Each structure stands twice: as structure tokens, then as C-alpha cells.
Amino acid sequence: MTDLLSRFRWLEDHRADEHDLLGDSFCVSFFHRLDPAEVLSRFEPVSPAETTTFKELCGRARAYFEDTVDVLYVGVAQVGEWSVAVEPWGGQAALMMTRLSRAGEVVSVARNDYAEHRFEYAVDGTVVTKFLPREPDQRWGSDPDRLNDVMREVGMVPEPPQGEGMLDSGLGSMDQHSVARAFALTSKITGVALTLTALNSLHFVSAARSGGQRAMSREKSAEIRQWAKDHGLPLNERGRIASAVVEKAEDPRDTP
């Protein structure tokens, strides 16, 4: 088990964002028998597509995250029969699996150190099973037990802990390396091992995409950021601009 998880421990590294890698918040999704251009189109990009390396993808994603309002960046690369979509600093795929998986098969893992990590498996527009990697015994979907045998192979326990005192020990075990276990499970399903060496060898078709609200240019974002600072309005813990601040900045009748 140690050897199996060792390939995916880098995905748990809290220092990764310091080196323009994935860091503590990201989503990776695997699309079966769909080419990268089709997958990228399903993310509804708001900028022209460009070809990037993995490091360039992460660097652009971080710049968009820090310098724009509600604009994310995604890159897609082909690995065998699967297209791998990487969202550094984002996690939109896990929120729209029904649309992304139409007429296909999708596996998605999201890491979010400020909320919950997530695993999701969908086929033909239906979520088959989804769960929090640290609580694999609590699953939802149309067939939540479909992956149980594979889950056991990577050290996940799909059954609730039994007996007095087993609950706490079970949760503690799953908390440890839960992200690595989720990607080990994904590799069992797809045959794609998401190692840093593999990612660095890929070329991605990449573009910006809206995070749900309208996109904003970097110039406009910088202008509103300065306006917020001048008026004593706080940004969030990562320096992003809240939508309420944007509304105040753009409405001359609503000033602090």
C-alpha cells in the first residue's frame, strides 16, 4: 500500500503552490474517449485556447486567481484513451459533473484544504458515486457501491466502522493521505497515474473560463482592488475581490 500511494503523495504537498504547481486547492478530471478540444469546450472558455506546459498552466492559473475576479484557468491533455483536465486553484468540474459527463465517463478528484476534498464518478450525465475521500463509507449516487472493490485495493474502507471505538480510528486512518488514496483510486479506474513526471511531459490545450459570474479583465480587477484598499474594504484571505466589493465599486450611488 505504501508503494501504491507514494506516487501520489506529491499531490498532498502544501508547498507545491510556491513552485507554480497545484498547491492546496485544485481539481483534476479524467474524460474517457473525449479529445482535449471537446473537453475544453465543455468548460465554456472565455479566452482563446493556447498550448502550455504543466508549469505554464499552473503559473497562468495562479495569476488569474490572484489578479482577476471570478476567472479560472483550465488545461486539458491527452493520455491514452483519457483526456486529463487540470484546474489549478479551481474545482468547477466537481460542481457540474452532470453536464461534463454527458455521453461519456468522467472521474474527478478535487482537493480543497479550506473545505472538503471530493471524489466523483459519473457516466452519461448521471453521478454514479461520489464521496469525501476521508469518509469513503458515506457515498451518494445512482450506484454508490459500484467501485467498492477497487476502493479496497487502495486502502479505502467502504463499510462504516463497526464496534465501540472503531469510528474514531476509522476516520483517523482515512484522514491520512486521503488525497493520495483518491488519486490512487482514479489510477485504478483510468490506468492514468498522475505523477509529476507524467504531467511535466504533457502539453495542454488551455484557456480561461468563467467561475460562474462574469469575467473581468486584469486591468479592471487592479482598478477595483485599489478602490477597495482606498475605501478600507477587505479582500479575502487570498487577496481575491468579493462580488459585493465589485458591486460597490461599480455603483457610484453605493460608496462606503
mmCIF file of N, CA, C and O in Angstrom, residues 103-158:
data_model
loop_
_atom_site.group_PDB
_atom_site.id
_atom_site.type_symbol
_atom_site.label_atom_id
_atom_site.label_comp_id
_atom_site.label_asym_id
_atom_site.label_seq_id
_atom_site.Cartn_x
_atom_site.Cartn_y
_atom_site.Cartn_z
ATOM 1 N N ALA A 103 -22.888 11.715 -22.383
ATOM 2 C CA ALA A 103 -22.375 10.818 -23.430
ATOM 3 C C ALA A 103 -20.929 10.434 -23.174
ATOM 4 O O ALA A 103 -20.118 10.350 -24.094
ATOM 5 N N GLY A 104 -20.597 10.171 -21.907
ATOM 6 C CA GLY A 104 -19.229 9.785 -21.615
ATOM 7 C C GLY A 104 -19.051 9.349 -20.176
ATOM 8 O O GLY A 104 -20.009 9.192 -19.418
ATOM 9 N N GLU A 105 -17.798 9.137 -19.799
ATOM 10 C CA GLU A 105 -17.422 8.663 -18.470
ATOM 11 C C GLU A 105 -16.394 9.630 -17.902
ATOM 12 O O GLU A 105 -15.408 9.960 -18.575
ATOM 13 N N VAL A 106 -16.619 10.108 -16.681
ATOM 14 C CA VAL A 106 -15.741 11.106 -16.072
ATOM 15 C C VAL A 106 -15.436 10.709 -14.634
ATOM 16 O O VAL A 106 -16.324 10.310 -13.878
ATOM 17 N N VAL A 107 -14.159 10.817 -14.269
ATOM 18 C CA VAL A 107 -13.720 10.652 -12.886
ATOM 19 C C VAL A 107 -13.081 11.968 -12.460
ATOM 20 O O VAL A 107 -12.263 12.530 -13.190
ATOM 21 N N SER A 108 -13.441 12.466 -11.285
ATOM 22 C CA SER A 108 -12.945 13.771 -10.851
ATOM 23 C C SER A 108 -12.519 13.730 -9.392
ATOM 24 O O SER A 108 -13.217 13.156 -8.552
ATOM 25 N N VAL A 109 -11.357 14.318 -9.115
ATOM 26 C CA VAL A 109 -10.865 14.449 -7.743
ATOM 27 C C VAL A 109 -10.557 15.914 -7.483
ATOM 28 O O VAL A 109 -9.854 16.554 -8.272
ATOM 29 N N ALA A 110 -11.090 16.452 -6.401
ATOM 30 C CA ALA A 110 -10.845 17.841 -6.031
ATOM 31 C C ALA A 110 -10.198 17.884 -4.653
ATOM 32 O O ALA A 110 -10.683 17.239 -3.718
ATOM 33 N N ARG A 111 -9.124 18.633 -4.558
ATOM 34 C CA ARG A 111 -8.513 18.905 -3.253
ATOM 35 C C ARG A 111 -8.855 20.332 -2.856
ATOM 36 O O ARG A 111 -8.717 21.261 -3.656
ATOM 37 N N ASN A 112 -9.309 20.508 -1.620
ATOM 38 C CA ASN A 112 -9.611 21.841 -1.108
ATOM 39 C C ASN A 112 -9.332 21.847 0.388
ATOM 40 O O ASN A 112 -10.129 21.349 1.185
ATOM 41 N N ASP A 113 -8.186 22.390 0.770
ATOM 42 C CA ASP A 113 -7.795 22.397 2.173
ATOM 43 C C ASP A 113 -8.639 23.344 3.012
ATOM 44 O O ASP A 113 -8.527 23.339 4.243
ATOM 45 N N TYR A 114 -9.490 24.165 2.366
ATOM 46 C CA TYR A 114 -10.316 25.130 3.093
ATOM 47 C C TYR A 114 -11.764 24.661 3.200
ATOM 48 O O TYR A 114 -12.594 25.340 3.799
ATOM 49 N N ALA A 115 -12.056 23.504 2.626
ATOM 50 C CA ALA A 115 -13.404 22.928 2.714
ATOM 51 C C ALA A 115 -13.248 21.410 2.823
ATOM 52 O O ALA A 115 -12.773 20.919 3.829
ATOM 53 N N GLU A 116 -13.633 20.679 1.779
ATOM 54 C CA GLU A 116 -13.525 19.222 1.787
ATOM 55 C C GLU A 116 -12.957 18.743 0.455
ATOM 56 O O GLU A 116 -13.249 19.315 -0.596
ATOM 57 N N HIS A 117 -12.147 17.695 0.512
ATOM 58 C CA HIS A 117 -11.732 17.023 -0.712
ATOM 59 C C HIS A 117 -12.921 16.212 -1.232
ATOM 60 O O HIS A 117 -13.789 15.793 -0.457
ATOM 61 N N ARG A 118 -12.955 15.978 -2.560
ATOM 62 C CA ARG A 118 -14.104 15.271 -3.139
ATOM 63 C C ARG A 118 -13.640 14.273 -4.205
ATOM 64 O O ARG A 118 -12.682 14.529 -4.930
ATOM 65 N N PHE A 119 -14.367 13.178 -4.296
ATOM 66 C CA PHE A 119 -14.199 12.212 -5.384
ATOM 67 C C PHE A 119 -15.561 12.012 -6.029
ATOM 68 O O PHE A 119 -16.575 11.880 -5.334
ATOM 69 N N GLU A 120 -15.571 11.974 -7.375
ATOM 70 C CA GLU A 120 -16.852 11.825 -8.067
ATOM 71 C C GLU A 120 -16.649 11.011 -9.345
ATOM 72 O O GLU A 120 -15.677 11.204 -10.078
ATOM 73 N N TYR A 121 -17.600 10.114 -9.594
ATOM 74 C CA TYR A 121 -17.565 9.278 -10.788
ATOM 75 C C TYR A 121 -18.935 9.355 -11.457
ATOM 76 O O TYR A 121 -19.964 9.092 -10.821
ATOM 77 N N ALA A 122 -18.957 9.748 -12.737
ATOM 78 C CA ALA A 122 -20.223 9.935 -13.448
ATOM 79 C C ALA A 122 -20.150 9.301 -14.827
ATOM 80 O O ALA A 122 -19.088 9.254 -15.466
ATOM 81 N N VAL A 123 -21.296 8.823 -15.300
ATOM 82 C CA VAL A 123 -21.399 8.200 -16.619
ATOM 83 C C VAL A 123 -22.674 8.695 -17.294
ATOM 84 O O VAL A 123 -23.766 8.656 -16.696
ATOM 85 N N ASP A 124 -22.533 9.170 -18.520
ATOM 86 C CA ASP A 124 -23.685 9.583 -19.333
ATOM 87 C C ASP A 124 -24.611 10.559 -18.600
ATOM 88 O O ASP A 124 -25.840 10.410 -18.603
ATOM 89 N N GLY A 125 -24.027 11.534 -17.955
ATOM 90 C CA GLY A 125 -24.821 12.573 -17.314
ATOM 91 C C GLY A 125 -25.401 12.209 -15.968
ATOM 92 O O GLY A 125 -26.176 12.987 -15.400
ATOM 93 N N THR A 126 -25.027 11.058 -15.430
ATOM 94 C CA THR A 126 -25.532 10.623 -14.123
ATOM 95 C C THR A 126 -24.368 10.376 -13.170
ATOM 96 O O THR A 126 -23.420 9.667 -13.520
ATOM 97 N N VAL A 127 -24.448 10.949 -11.997
ATOM 98 C CA VAL A 127 -23.427 10.704 -10.978
ATOM 99 C C VAL A 127 -23.644 9.304 -10.404
ATOM 100 O O VAL A 127 -24.683 9.022 -9.800
ATOM 101 N N VAL A 128 -22.686 8.423 -10.608
ATOM 102 C CA VAL A 128 -22.786 7.038 -10.149
ATOM 103 C C VAL A 128 -22.442 6.943 -8.671
ATOM 104 O O VAL A 128 -23.173 6.347 -7.876
ATOM 105 N N THR A 129 -21.310 7.514 -8.292
ATOM 106 C CA THR A 129 -20.921 7.534 -6.887
ATOM 107 C C THR A 129 -20.050 8.741 -6.614
ATOM 108 O O THR A 129 -19.243 9.147 -7.462
ATOM 109 N N LYS A 130 -20.233 9.332 -5.445
ATOM 110 C CA LYS A 130 -19.387 10.433 -5.003
ATOM 111 C C LYS A 130 -19.264 10.360 -3.493
ATOM 112 O O LYS A 130 -20.162 9.877 -2.794
ATOM 113 N N PHE A 131 -18.120 10.845 -2.997
ATOM 114 C CA PHE A 131 -17.894 10.801 -1.554
ATOM 115 C C PHE A 131 -16.720 11.701 -1.197
ATOM 116 O O PHE A 131 -15.961 12.160 -2.076
ATOM 117 N N LEU A 132 -16.575 11.965 0.083
ATOM 118 C CA LEU A 132 -15.412 12.672 0.601
ATOM 119 C C LEU A 132 -14.334 11.626 0.869
ATOM 120 O O LEU A 132 -14.603 10.637 1.566
ATOM 121 N N PRO A 133 -13.132 11.777 0.331
ATOM 122 C CA PRO A 133 -12.109 10.739 0.489
ATOM 123 C C PRO A 133 -11.803 10.364 1.932
ATOM 124 O O PRO A 133 -11.391 9.236 2.197
ATOM 125 N N ARG A 134 -12.025 11.290 2.870
ATOM 126 C CA ARG A 134 -11.766 10.932 4.262
ATOM 127 C C ARG A 134 -12.961 10.199 4.889
ATOM 128 O O ARG A 134 -12.862 9.720 6.015
ATOM 129 N N GLU A 135 -14.086 10.119 4.179
ATOM 130 C CA GLU A 135 -15.259 9.403 4.666
ATOM 131 C C GLU A 135 -15.802 8.499 3.554
ATOM 132 O O GLU A 135 -16.926 8.660 3.091
ATOM 133 N N PRO A 136 -15.014 7.528 3.097
ATOM 134 C CA PRO A 136 -15.430 6.710 1.950
ATOM 135 C C PRO A 136 -16.623 5.807 2.238
ATOM 136 O O PRO A 136 -17.204 5.245 1.305
ATOM 137 N N ASP A 137 -16.997 5.669 3.512
ATOM 138 C CA ASP A 137 -18.153 4.824 3.841
ATOM 139 C C ASP A 137 -19.470 5.567 3.650
ATOM 140 O O ASP A 137 -20.538 4.961 3.727
ATOM 141 N N GLN A 138 -19.412 6.869 3.388
ATOM 142 C CA GLN A 138 -20.621 7.666 3.160
ATOM 143 C C GLN A 138 -20.628 8.122 1.707
ATOM 144 O O GLN A 138 -19.932 9.068 1.350
ATOM 145 N N ARG A 139 -21.416 7.453 0.873
ATOM 146 C CA ARG A 139 -21.401 7.706 -0.561
ATOM 147 C C ARG A 139 -22.813 8.012 -1.072
ATOM 148 O O ARG A 139 -23.808 7.589 -0.474
ATOM 149 N N TRP A 140 -22.860 8.736 -2.186
ATOM 150 C CA TRP A 140 -24.136 9.070 -2.809
ATOM 151 C C TRP A 140 -24.031 8.745 -4.291
ATOM 152 O O TRP A 140 -22.960 8.573 -4.833
ATOM 153 N N GLY A 141 -25.178 8.670 -4.969
ATOM 154 C CA GLY A 141 -25.195 8.442 -6.400
ATOM 155 C C GLY A 141 -26.165 7.354 -6.799
ATOM 156 O O GLY A 141 -26.825 6.726 -5.959
ATOM 157 N N SER A 142 -26.236 7.109 -8.110
ATOM 158 C CA SER A 142 -27.182 6.117 -8.621
ATOM 159 C C SER A 142 -26.771 4.686 -8.297
ATOM 160 O O SER A 142 -27.608 3.784 -8.236
ATOM 161 N N ASP A 143 -25.444 4.453 -8.115
ATOM 162 C CA ASP A 143 -24.935 3.114 -7.784
ATOM 163 C C ASP A 143 -23.709 3.298 -6.899
ATOM 164 O O ASP A 143 -22.572 3.052 -7.313
ATOM 165 N N PRO A 144 -23.910 3.736 -5.655
ATOM 166 C CA PRO A 144 -22.782 4.143 -4.812
ATOM 167 C C PRO A 144 -21.788 3.037 -4.488
ATOM 168 O O PRO A 144 -20.653 3.327 -4.101
ATOM 169 N N ASP A 145 -22.185 1.771 -4.656
ATOM 170 C CA ASP A 145 -21.296 0.660 -4.311
ATOM 171 C C ASP A 145 -20.498 0.134 -5.506
ATOM 172 O O ASP A 145 -19.753 -0.844 -5.366
ATOM 173 N N ARG A 146 -20.641 0.757 -6.664
ATOM 174 C CA ARG A 146 -20.022 0.195 -7.866
ATOM 175 C C ARG A 146 -18.506 0.072 -7.754
ATOM 176 O O ARG A 146 -17.904 -0.876 -8.278
ATOM 177 N N LEU A 147 -17.851 0.993 -7.082
ATOM 178 C CA LEU A 147 -16.392 0.994 -7.032
ATOM 179 C C LEU A 147 -15.829 0.387 -5.747
ATOM 180 O O LEU A 147 -14.632 0.508 -5.475
ATOM 181 N N ASN A 148 -16.664 -0.265 -4.961
ATOM 182 C CA ASN A 148 -16.230 -0.733 -3.645
ATOM 183 C C ASN A 148 -14.993 -1.630 -3.695
ATOM 184 O O ASN A 148 -14.068 -1.487 -2.893
ATOM 185 N N ASP A 149 -14.960 -2.581 -4.630
ATOM 186 C CA ASP A 149 -13.818 -3.492 -4.700
ATOM 187 C C ASP A 149 -12.530 -2.740 -5.014
ATOM 188 O O ASP A 149 -11.467 -3.036 -4.446
ATOM 189 N N VAL A 150 -12.620 -1.789 -5.925
ATOM 190 C CA VAL A 150 -11.431 -1.004 -6.288
ATOM 191 C C VAL A 150 -11.016 -0.108 -5.130
ATOM 192 O O VAL A 150 -9.824 0.104 -4.888
ATOM 193 N N MET A 151 -11.977 0.428 -4.404
ATOM 194 C CA MET A 151 -11.668 1.264 -3.245
ATOM 195 C C MET A 151 -10.850 0.483 -2.224
ATOM 196 O O MET A 151 -9.872 0.984 -1.660
ATOM 197 N N ARG A 152 -11.223 -0.768 -1.994
ATOM 198 C CA ARG A 152 -10.492 -1.593 -1.028
ATOM 199 C C ARG A 152 -9.039 -1.810 -1.468
ATOM 200 O O ARG A 152 -8.128 -1.903 -0.636
ATOM 201 N N GLU A 153 -8.813 -1.862 -2.775
ATOM 202 C CA GLU A 153 -7.455 -2.078 -3.283
ATOM 203 C C GLU A 153 -6.516 -0.933 -2.944
ATOM 204 O O GLU A 153 -5.301 -1.125 -2.878
ATOM 205 N N VAL A 154 -7.056 0.275 -2.740
ATOM 206 C CA VAL A 154 -6.208 1.429 -2.418
ATOM 207 C C VAL A 154 -6.299 1.795 -0.939
ATOM 208 O O VAL A 154 -5.863 2.872 -0.531
ATOM 209 N N GLY A 155 -6.867 0.891 -0.131
ATOM 210 C CA GLY A 155 -6.897 1.115 1.302
ATOM 211 C C GLY A 155 -8.086 1.880 1.816
ATOM 212 O O GLY A 155 -8.123 2.263 2.996
ATOM 213 N N MET A 156 -9.072 2.142 0.953
ATOM 214 C CA MET A 156 -10.305 2.773 1.420
ATOM 215 C C MET A 156 -11.252 1.706 1.955
ATOM 216 O O MET A 156 -11.330 0.606 1.401
ATOM 217 N N VAL A 157 -11.967 2.033 3.019
ATOM 218 C CA VAL A 157 -12.913 1.099 3.621
ATOM 219 C C VAL A 157 -14.329 1.583 3.330
ATOM 220 O O VAL A 157 -14.780 2.566 3.921
ATOM 221 N N PRO A 158 -15.029 0.943 2.400
ATOM 222 C CA PRO A 158 -16.361 1.434 2.013
ATOM 223 C C PRO A 158 -17.463 1.152 3.013
ATOM 224 O O PRO A 158 -18.562 1.687 2.880
#
